[in-house]
Amino acid sequence: MAPTTTPPAGPGTADAAGGPLAPGRSRTAARAVACAAALAVVLGGGLAGCKDPNAPAATGSAPAPAAGAPGSALSAAGRLTVKGRAPKTGYSRDRFGAAWADTDHNGCDTRDDILKRDLRQTTFRDGDKRCIVTAGVLADPYTGTRVTYRRGASKVDIDHAVALSDAWQKGAQQWPVSKRRDFANDPLNLLAVDSSTNRRKSDGDTATWLPPNTAFRCAYVARQVAVKKKYGLWVTSAERDAMRKVLGGCPAERLPTG
C-alpha cells in the first residue's frame, strides 16, 4: 500500500505549532491558540494581535456626563458658575431683611402666602380676606408623610430650598439689602415642610443634604438649580456634581417657575 500523505496546509490554516488545522477550525480559533501559547510565555502582558476581532474598539476615555436636554434642570445645572465657598463671616438672618415681609404687596405676609399655597383643607382667622392661616394639612415633600398644621403649635416650617446662609457664602453677601430681601421672600425658594426634617437639613446644599423622600429629590434639586440660576449664585464643584448625579436620573426634569 502506498504511504498516506497529508496535503500542505493552505494559507492561514496552520496552527500555533506550524501544523495543519483540524477540519473546520477557523482563523479566529487559530489566532486564539497562538495567543494562548504566547501568554504562557509572557504572563499578564498585553500582546499585539491578540485582540478579539469581535470586540468593540476602545475609546481611550470614560463617557462624558450627560448634559441634559435644552431647558432641563440638568442642562441648567451644568451652566452654573463653579467657585469655592466664601467665608460665613458677617452672616445673620437680618442681613436678608425682616422675616416674611410682604414683598408682593398683597396684604399677607410671605409665610402665610406659602402656607396657603402648600396646605390643603385650610382655615383662616380673617375669613374672606384669607390671609392668616390657622389650620391645614400638608403632604410633606421632604418625608412623603401627612403633617397637620395648627397655628401656635406648628409642626410645619417654611424652608428656604437654598438656605440663606448658603446663599451668603456663594454670592449674596455682595448684594444690596433689597435683593437679599427679595431672595428671602421669593416663593420659588420657599416650601412648607415638616419642621423636624427641615432643622436636620440646616443650611446644607445638594452635596450635604437631600430629602429622605427619594421621590422628591429630582424636584428639590431642580428648585435649587432654578433659584441659583435666577439669582446668579454659584455652586461648589462638589455641589454641582451632586446636582448632576441626582438630575442624571431624571434628565427630563424641568426647572420650576414658582
PDB file of C-alpha atoms in Angstrom:
ATOM      1  CA  MET A   1       0.000   0.000   0.000  1.00  0.00           C
ATOM      2  CA  ALA A   2       1.287   3.451  -0.865  1.00  0.00           C
ATOM      3  CA  PRO A   3       2.038   5.663   2.154  1.00  0.00           C
ATOM      4  CA  THR A   4      -0.627   8.246   3.037  1.00  0.00           C
ATOM      5  CA  THR A   5       0.469  11.852   2.606  1.00  0.00           C
ATOM      6  CA  THR A   6      -1.061  14.963   4.171  1.00  0.00           C
ATOM      7  CA  PRO A   7      -1.702  17.791   1.751  1.00  0.00           C
ATOM      8  CA  PRO A   8       0.098  21.016   2.659  1.00  0.00           C
ATOM      9  CA  ALA A   9      -1.906  23.490   4.692  1.00  0.00           C
ATOM     10  CA  GLY A  10      -3.304  26.372   2.752  1.00  0.00           C
ATOM     11  CA  PRO A  11      -2.581  29.986   3.653  1.00  0.00           C
ATOM     12  CA  GLY A  12      -3.878  30.940   7.061  1.00  0.00           C
ATOM     13  CA  THR A  13      -4.626  27.351   8.124  1.00  0.00           C
ATOM     14  CA  ALA A  14      -1.575  26.464  10.215  1.00  0.00           C
ATOM     15  CA  ASP A  15      -1.915  26.118  13.993  1.00  0.00           C
ATOM     16  CA  ALA A  16       0.431  27.607  16.632  1.00  0.00           C
ATOM     17  CA  ALA A  17       2.963  24.770  16.238  1.00  0.00           C
ATOM     18  CA  GLY A  18       3.068  25.150  12.484  1.00  0.00           C
ATOM     19  CA  GLY A  19       0.964  22.062  11.724  1.00  0.00           C
ATOM     20  CA  PRO A  20      -2.227  21.966   9.738  1.00  0.00           C
ATOM     21  CA  LEU A  21      -5.541  22.897  11.353  1.00  0.00           C
ATOM     22  CA  ALA A  22      -8.167  20.296  12.070  1.00  0.00           C
ATOM     23  CA  PRO A  23     -11.038  20.419   9.584  1.00  0.00           C
ATOM     24  CA  GLY A  24     -13.476  23.253  10.320  1.00  0.00           C
ATOM     25  CA  ARG A  25     -11.143  25.260  12.557  1.00  0.00           C
ATOM     26  CA  SER A  26     -11.456  28.963  11.727  1.00  0.00           C
ATOM     27  CA  ARG A  27      -8.812  31.626  11.523  1.00  0.00           C
ATOM     28  CA  THR A  28     -10.189  33.138  14.754  1.00  0.00           C
ATOM     29  CA  ALA A  29      -9.630  29.814  16.535  1.00  0.00           C
ATOM     30  CA  ALA A  30      -6.085  29.689  15.188  1.00  0.00           C
ATOM     31  CA  ARG A  31      -5.393  33.153  16.497  1.00  0.00           C
ATOM     32  CA  ALA A  32      -6.775  32.190  19.937  1.00  0.00           C
ATOM     33  CA  VAL A  33      -4.425  29.180  20.049  1.00  0.00           C
ATOM     34  CA  ALA A  34      -1.480  31.363  19.109  1.00  0.00           C
ATOM     35  CA  CYS A  35      -2.320  33.897  21.785  1.00  0.00           C
ATOM     36  CA  ALA A  36      -2.705  31.214  24.438  1.00  0.00           C
ATOM     37  CA  ALA A  37       0.726  29.850  23.562  1.00  0.00           C
ATOM     38  CA  ALA A  38       2.274  33.314  23.722  1.00  0.00           C
ATOM     39  CA  LEU A  39       0.540  34.093  27.011  1.00  0.00           C
ATOM     40  CA  ALA A  40       2.124  31.048  28.598  1.00  0.00           C
ATOM     41  CA  VAL A  41       5.497  32.689  27.937  1.00  0.00           C
ATOM     42  CA  VAL A  42       4.644  36.344  28.591  1.00  0.00           C
ATOM     43  CA  LEU A  43       2.364  36.259  31.635  1.00  0.00           C
ATOM     44  CA  GLY A  44      -0.017  39.167  32.087  1.00  0.00           C
ATOM     45  CA  GLY A  45       1.349  41.077  29.108  1.00  0.00           C
ATOM     46  CA  GLY A  46      -0.753  42.880  26.547  1.00  0.00           C
ATOM     47  CA  LEU A  47       0.078  41.055  23.325  1.00  0.00           C
ATOM     48  CA  ALA A  48      -0.197  42.738  19.976  1.00  0.00           C
ATOM     49  CA  GLY A  49      -2.513  40.991  17.569  1.00  0.00           C
ATOM     50  CA  CYS A  50      -4.383  39.041  20.275  1.00  0.00           C
ATOM     51  CA  LYS A  51      -7.410  41.296  20.497  1.00  0.00           C
ATOM     52  CA  ASP A  52     -10.767  39.632  19.970  1.00  0.00           C
ATOM     53  CA  PRO A  53     -11.722  40.682  16.444  1.00  0.00           C
ATOM     54  CA  ASN A  54     -15.357  40.894  17.515  1.00  0.00           C
ATOM     55  CA  ALA A  55     -14.692  43.227  20.480  1.00  0.00           C
ATOM     56  CA  PRO A  56     -15.673  46.908  20.134  1.00  0.00           C
ATOM     57  CA  ALA A  57     -12.859  49.404  19.729  1.00  0.00           C
ATOM     58  CA  ALA A  58     -11.768  51.188  22.921  1.00  0.00           C
ATOM     59  CA  THR A  59     -12.326  54.934  23.031  1.00  0.00           C
ATOM     60  CA  GLY A  60      -9.496  55.664  25.446  1.00  0.00           C
ATOM     61  CA  SER A  61     -11.654  57.728  27.853  1.00  0.00           C
ATOM     62  CA  ALA A  62     -14.770  57.400  30.011  1.00  0.00           C
ATOM     63  CA  PRO A  63     -18.015  58.741  28.520  1.00  0.00           C
ATOM     64  CA  ALA A  64     -18.762  62.364  29.408  1.00  0.00           C
ATOM     65  CA  PRO A  65     -21.625  63.002  31.856  1.00  0.00           C
ATOM     66  CA  ALA A  66     -24.999  63.669  30.271  1.00  0.00           C
ATOM     67  CA  ALA A  67     -25.531  67.362  29.553  1.00  0.00           C
ATOM     68  CA  GLY A  68     -29.327  67.229  29.621  1.00  0.00           C
ATOM     69  CA  ALA A  69     -31.829  68.480  27.071  1.00  0.00           C
ATOM     70  CA  PRO A  70     -32.114  72.246  26.499  1.00  0.00           C
ATOM     71  CA  GLY A  71     -34.385  73.760  29.146  1.00  0.00           C
ATOM     72  CA  SER A  72     -33.936  70.871  31.567  1.00  0.00           C
ATOM     73  CA  ALA A  73     -32.722  71.262  35.144  1.00  0.00           C
ATOM     74  CA  LEU A  74     -29.758  69.010  34.299  1.00  0.00           C
ATOM     75  CA  SER A  75     -28.701  71.309  31.476  1.00  0.00           C
ATOM     76  CA  ALA A  76     -29.085  74.396  33.699  1.00  0.00           C
ATOM     77  CA  ALA A  77     -27.036  72.784  36.484  1.00  0.00           C
ATOM     78  CA  GLY A  78     -24.137  72.334  34.079  1.00  0.00           C
ATOM     79  CA  ARG A  79     -24.122  76.058  33.313  1.00  0.00           C
ATOM     80  CA  LEU A  80     -23.976  77.319  36.921  1.00  0.00           C
ATOM     81  CA  THR A  81     -20.778  79.110  37.902  1.00  0.00           C
ATOM     82  CA  VAL A  82     -18.447  76.890  39.957  1.00  0.00           C
ATOM     83  CA  LYS A  83     -16.356  78.519  42.702  1.00  0.00           C
ATOM     84  CA  GLY A  84     -15.196  77.794  46.220  1.00  0.00           C
ATOM     85  CA  ARG A  85     -17.374  78.568  49.240  1.00  0.00           C
ATOM     86  CA  ALA A  86     -16.688  82.020  50.698  1.00  0.00           C
ATOM     87  CA  PRO A  87     -16.352  82.514  54.485  1.00  0.00           C
ATOM     88  CA  LYS A  88     -19.560  82.790  56.507  1.00  0.00           C
ATOM     89  CA  THR A  89     -18.173  85.895  58.194  1.00  0.00           C
ATOM     90  CA  GLY A  90     -20.803  88.594  58.744  1.00  0.00           C
ATOM     91  CA  TYR A  91     -23.835  86.374  58.125  1.00  0.00           C
ATOM     92  CA  SER A  92     -27.025  86.811  60.156  1.00  0.00           C
ATOM     93  CA  ARG A  93     -30.695  86.319  59.353  1.00  0.00           C
ATOM     94  CA  ASP A  94     -31.432  90.048  59.477  1.00  0.00           C
ATOM     95  CA  ARG A  95     -28.998  90.615  56.598  1.00  0.00           C
ATOM     96  CA  PHE A  96     -31.918  89.397  54.451  1.00  0.00           C
ATOM     97  CA  GLY A  97     -34.412  91.919  55.841  1.00  0.00           C
ATOM     98  CA  ALA A  98     -37.352  91.474  58.186  1.00  0.00           C
ATOM     99  CA  ALA A  99     -38.656  87.917  58.227  1.00  0.00           C
ATOM    100  CA  TRP A 100     -41.632  87.227  55.972  1.00  0.00           C
ATOM    101  CA  ALA A 101     -42.016  90.728  54.569  1.00  0.00           C
ATOM    102  CA  ASP A 102     -44.967  91.358  52.261  1.00  0.00           C
ATOM    103  CA  THR A 103     -42.780  91.878  49.205  1.00  0.00           C
ATOM    104  CA  ASP A 104     -45.605  91.214  46.722  1.00  0.00           C
ATOM    105  CA  HIS A 105     -47.831  93.811  48.465  1.00  0.00           C
ATOM    106  CA  ASN A 106     -50.901  91.560  48.593  1.00  0.00           C
ATOM    107  CA  GLY A 107     -51.637  92.390  52.239  1.00  0.00           C
ATOM    108  CA  CYS A 108     -50.461  88.975  53.534  1.00  0.00           C
ATOM    109  CA  ASP A 109     -47.014  88.115  54.838  1.00  0.00           C
ATOM    110  CA  THR A 110     -44.874  85.644  52.904  1.00  0.00           C
ATOM    111  CA  ARG A 111     -45.193  82.835  55.463  1.00  0.00           C
ATOM    112  CA  ASP A 112     -48.986  82.823  55.184  1.00  0.00           C
ATOM    113  CA  ASP A 113     -48.767  83.059  51.397  1.00  0.00           C
ATOM    114  CA  ILE A 114     -46.738  79.828  51.301  1.00  0.00           C
ATOM    115  CA  LEU A 115     -48.961  78.085  53.845  1.00  0.00           C
ATOM    116  CA  LYS A 116     -51.966  78.988  51.709  1.00  0.00           C
ATOM    117  CA  ARG A 117     -50.211  77.694  48.588  1.00  0.00           C
ATOM    118  CA  ASP A 118     -48.917  74.396  50.019  1.00  0.00           C
ATOM    119  CA  LEU A 119     -51.531  73.303  52.591  1.00  0.00           C
ATOM    120  CA  ARG A 120     -54.889  71.720  51.913  1.00  0.00           C
ATOM    121  CA  GLN A 121     -58.098  71.876  53.974  1.00  0.00           C
ATOM    122  CA  THR A 122     -57.022  75.315  55.183  1.00  0.00           C
ATOM    123  CA  THR A 123     -58.947  77.556  57.546  1.00  0.00           C
ATOM    124  CA  PHE A 124     -58.354  81.290  58.087  1.00  0.00           C
ATOM    125  CA  ARG A 125     -58.624  83.651  61.015  1.00  0.00           C
ATOM    126  CA  ASP A 126     -59.690  86.571  58.866  1.00  0.00           C
ATOM    127  CA  GLY A 127     -62.486  84.943  56.873  1.00  0.00           C
ATOM    128  CA  ASP A 128     -62.895  86.242  53.367  1.00  0.00           C
ATOM    129  CA  LYS A 129     -59.538  88.016  53.337  1.00  0.00           C
ATOM    130  CA  ARG A 130     -57.949  84.536  53.551  1.00  0.00           C
ATOM    131  CA  CYS A 131     -54.628  85.794  54.830  1.00  0.00           C
ATOM    132  CA  ILE A 132     -53.896  84.332  58.274  1.00  0.00           C
ATOM    133  CA  VAL A 133     -53.856  80.531  58.039  1.00  0.00           C
ATOM    134  CA  THR A 134     -54.974  78.878  61.282  1.00  0.00           C
ATOM    135  CA  ALA A 135     -55.070  75.195  60.273  1.00  0.00           C
ATOM    136  CA  GLY A 136     -54.487  72.835  57.381  1.00  0.00           C
ATOM    137  CA  VAL A 137     -52.900  69.592  56.200  1.00  0.00           C
ATOM    138  CA  LEU A 138     -49.532  69.306  54.494  1.00  0.00           C
ATOM    139  CA  ALA A 139     -48.441  66.496  52.187  1.00  0.00           C
ATOM    140  CA  ASP A 140     -44.835  66.938  53.274  1.00  0.00           C
ATOM    141  CA  PRO A 141     -42.492  66.731  50.272  1.00  0.00           C
ATOM    142  CA  TYR A 142     -39.390  66.017  52.378  1.00  0.00           C
ATOM    143  CA  THR A 143     -40.722  62.890  54.087  1.00  0.00           C
ATOM    144  CA  GLY A 144     -43.725  61.863  51.988  1.00  0.00           C
ATOM    145  CA  THR A 145     -45.913  61.917  55.115  1.00  0.00           C
ATOM    146  CA  ARG A 146     -49.028  63.826  56.132  1.00  0.00           C
ATOM    147  CA  VAL A 147     -48.480  66.639  58.646  1.00  0.00           C
ATOM    148  CA  THR A 148     -51.243  68.557  60.444  1.00  0.00           C
ATOM    149  CA  TYR A 149     -50.751  72.293  60.813  1.00  0.00           C
ATOM    150  CA  ARG A 150     -52.176  74.218  63.795  1.00  0.00           C
ATOM    151  CA  ARG A 151     -51.179  77.847  64.239  1.00  0.00           C
ATOM    152  CA  GLY A 152     -49.308  78.332  67.511  1.00  0.00           C
ATOM    153  CA  ALA A 153     -48.414  74.633  67.787  1.00  0.00           C
ATOM    154  CA  SER A 154     -46.967  74.130  64.334  1.00  0.00           C
ATOM    155  CA  LYS A 155     -45.060  71.125  63.053  1.00  0.00           C
ATOM    156  CA  VAL A 156     -44.642  72.903  59.720  1.00  0.00           C
ATOM    157  CA  ASP A 157     -41.735  75.182  58.742  1.00  0.00           C
ATOM    158  CA  ILE A 158     -41.321  77.354  55.694  1.00  0.00           C
ATOM    159  CA  ASP A 159     -37.950  76.277  54.342  1.00  0.00           C
ATOM    160  CA  HIS A 160     -35.610  78.165  52.032  1.00  0.00           C
ATOM    161  CA  ALA A 161     -34.669  75.499  49.459  1.00  0.00           C
ATOM    162  CA  VAL A 162     -31.398  77.385  49.048  1.00  0.00           C
ATOM    163  CA  ALA A 163     -30.582  78.282  52.631  1.00  0.00           C
ATOM    164  CA  LEU A 164     -29.860  81.940  53.391  1.00  0.00           C
ATOM    165  CA  SER A 165     -26.504  81.089  54.910  1.00  0.00           C
ATOM    166  CA  ASP A 166     -25.558  79.006  51.854  1.00  0.00           C
ATOM    167  CA  ALA A 167     -26.547  81.908  49.595  1.00  0.00           C
ATOM    168  CA  TRP A 168     -24.475  84.295  51.728  1.00  0.00           C
ATOM    169  CA  GLN A 169     -21.362  82.150  51.122  1.00  0.00           C
ATOM    170  CA  LYS A 170     -21.997  81.872  47.385  1.00  0.00           C
ATOM    171  CA  GLY A 171     -22.599  85.428  46.290  1.00  0.00           C
ATOM    172  CA  ALA A 172     -25.378  87.024  48.352  1.00  0.00           C
ATOM    173  CA  GLN A 173     -23.047  88.936  50.672  1.00  0.00           C
ATOM    174  CA  GLN A 174     -22.223  91.126  47.662  1.00  0.00           C
ATOM    175  CA  TRP A 175     -25.881  92.021  47.022  1.00  0.00           C
ATOM    176  CA  PRO A 176     -27.770  95.121  48.147  1.00  0.00           C
ATOM    177  CA  VAL A 177     -30.191  94.565  51.037  1.00  0.00           C
ATOM    178  CA  SER A 178     -33.185  94.900  48.700  1.00  0.00           C
ATOM    179  CA  LYS A 179     -32.071  91.913  46.606  1.00  0.00           C
ATOM    180  CA  ARG A 180     -31.439  89.806  49.709  1.00  0.00           C
ATOM    181  CA  ARG A 181     -34.924  90.665  50.993  1.00  0.00           C
ATOM    182  CA  ASP A 182     -36.477  89.622  47.683  1.00  0.00           C
ATOM    183  CA  PHE A 183     -34.471  86.377  47.738  1.00  0.00           C
ATOM    184  CA  ALA A 184     -35.614  85.513  51.264  1.00  0.00           C
ATOM    185  CA  ASN A 185     -39.278  86.020  50.322  1.00  0.00           C
ATOM    186  CA  ASP A 186     -39.315  84.568  46.803  1.00  0.00           C
ATOM    187  CA  PRO A 187     -41.934  81.765  46.518  1.00  0.00           C
ATOM    188  CA  LEU A 188     -39.576  79.967  44.114  1.00  0.00           C
ATOM    189  CA  ASN A 189     -37.202  79.411  47.032  1.00  0.00           C
ATOM    190  CA  LEU A 190     -39.827  78.525  49.665  1.00  0.00           C
ATOM    191  CA  LEU A 191     -41.530  75.262  50.640  1.00  0.00           C
ATOM    192  CA  ALA A 192     -43.811  74.295  53.530  1.00  0.00           C
ATOM    193  CA  VAL A 193     -42.192  71.200  55.066  1.00  0.00           C
ATOM    194  CA  ASP A 194     -42.012  69.048  58.173  1.00  0.00           C
ATOM    195  CA  SER A 195     -40.255  71.144  60.830  1.00  0.00           C
ATOM    196  CA  SER A 196     -38.039  68.446  62.358  1.00  0.00           C
ATOM    197  CA  THR A 197     -36.728  67.360  58.942  1.00  0.00           C
ATOM    198  CA  ASN A 198     -36.074  70.956  57.965  1.00  0.00           C
ATOM    199  CA  ARG A 199     -34.000  71.525  61.093  1.00  0.00           C
ATOM    200  CA  ARG A 200     -31.898  68.463  60.327  1.00  0.00           C
ATOM    201  CA  LYS A 201     -31.209  69.944  56.896  1.00  0.00           C
ATOM    202  CA  SER A 202     -29.962  73.205  58.470  1.00  0.00           C
ATOM    203  CA  ASP A 203     -28.078  75.131  55.761  1.00  0.00           C
ATOM    204  CA  GLY A 204     -26.978  72.110  53.728  1.00  0.00           C
ATOM    205  CA  ASP A 205     -26.633  72.228  49.959  1.00  0.00           C
ATOM    206  CA  THR A 206     -27.191  69.355  47.500  1.00  0.00           C
ATOM    207  CA  ALA A 207     -23.764  67.886  48.275  1.00  0.00           C
ATOM    208  CA  THR A 208     -24.503  67.580  52.012  1.00  0.00           C
ATOM    209  CA  TRP A 209     -28.265  67.025  52.326  1.00  0.00           C
ATOM    210  CA  LEU A 210     -31.125  65.564  50.291  1.00  0.00           C
ATOM    211  CA  PRO A 211     -34.742  64.920  51.336  1.00  0.00           C
ATOM    212  CA  PRO A 212     -35.333  61.449  52.811  1.00  0.00           C
ATOM    213  CA  ASN A 213     -38.252  61.127  50.378  1.00  0.00           C
ATOM    214  CA  THR A 214     -36.309  59.917  47.328  1.00  0.00           C
ATOM    215  CA  ALA A 215     -39.312  60.524  45.046  1.00  0.00           C
ATOM    216  CA  PHE A 216     -38.964  64.274  45.689  1.00  0.00           C
ATOM    217  CA  ARG A 217     -35.223  64.607  45.140  1.00  0.00           C
ATOM    218  CA  CYS A 218     -35.373  65.496  41.448  1.00  0.00           C
ATOM    219  CA  ALA A 219     -37.909  68.268  42.047  1.00  0.00           C
ATOM    220  CA  TYR A 220     -35.963  69.507  45.089  1.00  0.00           C
ATOM    221  CA  VAL A 221     -32.634  69.735  43.272  1.00  0.00           C
ATOM    222  CA  ALA A 222     -34.304  71.295  40.220  1.00  0.00           C
ATOM    223  CA  ARG A 223     -35.678  74.010  42.545  1.00  0.00           C
ATOM    224  CA  GLN A 224     -32.216  74.713  43.946  1.00  0.00           C
ATOM    225  CA  VAL A 225     -30.829  74.967  40.412  1.00  0.00           C
ATOM    226  CA  ALA A 226     -33.658  77.330  39.410  1.00  0.00           C
ATOM    227  CA  VAL A 227     -33.022  79.600  42.410  1.00  0.00           C
ATOM    228  CA  LYS A 228     -29.261  79.728  41.880  1.00  0.00           C
ATOM    229  CA  LYS A 229     -29.734  80.392  38.172  1.00  0.00           C
ATOM    230  CA  LYS A 230     -32.268  83.185  38.795  1.00  0.00           C
ATOM    231  CA  TYR A 231     -30.102  84.990  41.362  1.00  0.00           C
ATOM    232  CA  GLY A 232     -26.672  84.291  39.886  1.00  0.00           C
ATOM    233  CA  LEU A 233     -25.427  82.310  42.892  1.00  0.00           C
ATOM    234  CA  TRP A 234     -22.521  79.983  42.335  1.00  0.00           C
ATOM    235  CA  VAL A 235     -22.057  76.342  43.371  1.00  0.00           C
ATOM    236  CA  THR A 236     -19.059  74.401  44.617  1.00  0.00           C
ATOM    237  CA  SER A 237     -17.689  71.618  42.417  1.00  0.00           C
ATOM    238  CA  ALA A 238     -18.983  69.003  44.895  1.00  0.00           C
ATOM    239  CA  GLU A 239     -22.422  70.621  44.827  1.00  0.00           C
ATOM    240  CA  ARG A 240     -22.515  70.762  41.013  1.00  0.00           C
ATOM    241  CA  ASP A 241     -21.500  67.084  40.814  1.00  0.00           C
ATOM    242  CA  ALA A 242     -24.197  66.123  43.327  1.00  0.00           C
ATOM    243  CA  MET A 243     -26.802  68.057  41.328  1.00  0.00           C
ATOM    244  CA  ARG A 244     -25.774  66.252  38.143  1.00  0.00           C
ATOM    245  CA  LYS A 245     -25.883  62.887  39.865  1.00  0.00           C
ATOM    246  CA  VAL A 246     -29.461  63.389  41.079  1.00  0.00           C
ATOM    247  CA  LEU A 247     -30.736  65.020  37.888  1.00  0.00           C
ATOM    248  CA  GLY A 248     -28.981  62.419  35.722  1.00  0.00           C
ATOM    249  CA  GLY A 249     -31.647  60.003  36.956  1.00  0.00           C
ATOM    250  CA  CYS A 250     -34.418  62.327  35.711  1.00  0.00           C
ATOM    251  CA  PRO A 251     -32.922  64.171  32.721  1.00  0.00           C
ATOM    252  CA  ALA A 252     -36.310  65.479  31.584  1.00  0.00           C
ATOM    253  CA  GLU A 253     -36.974  67.305  34.914  1.00  0.00           C
ATOM    254  CA  ARG A 254     -37.814  70.927  34.179  1.00  0.00           C
ATOM    255  CA  LEU A 255     -36.952  73.992  36.233  1.00  0.00           C
ATOM    256  CA  PRO A 256     -39.845  75.152  38.442  1.00  0.00           C
ATOM    257  CA  THR A 257     -41.120  78.675  37.925  1.00  0.00           C
ATOM    258  CA  GLY A 258     -42.680  79.454  41.309  1.00  0.00           C
TER     259      GLY A 258
END
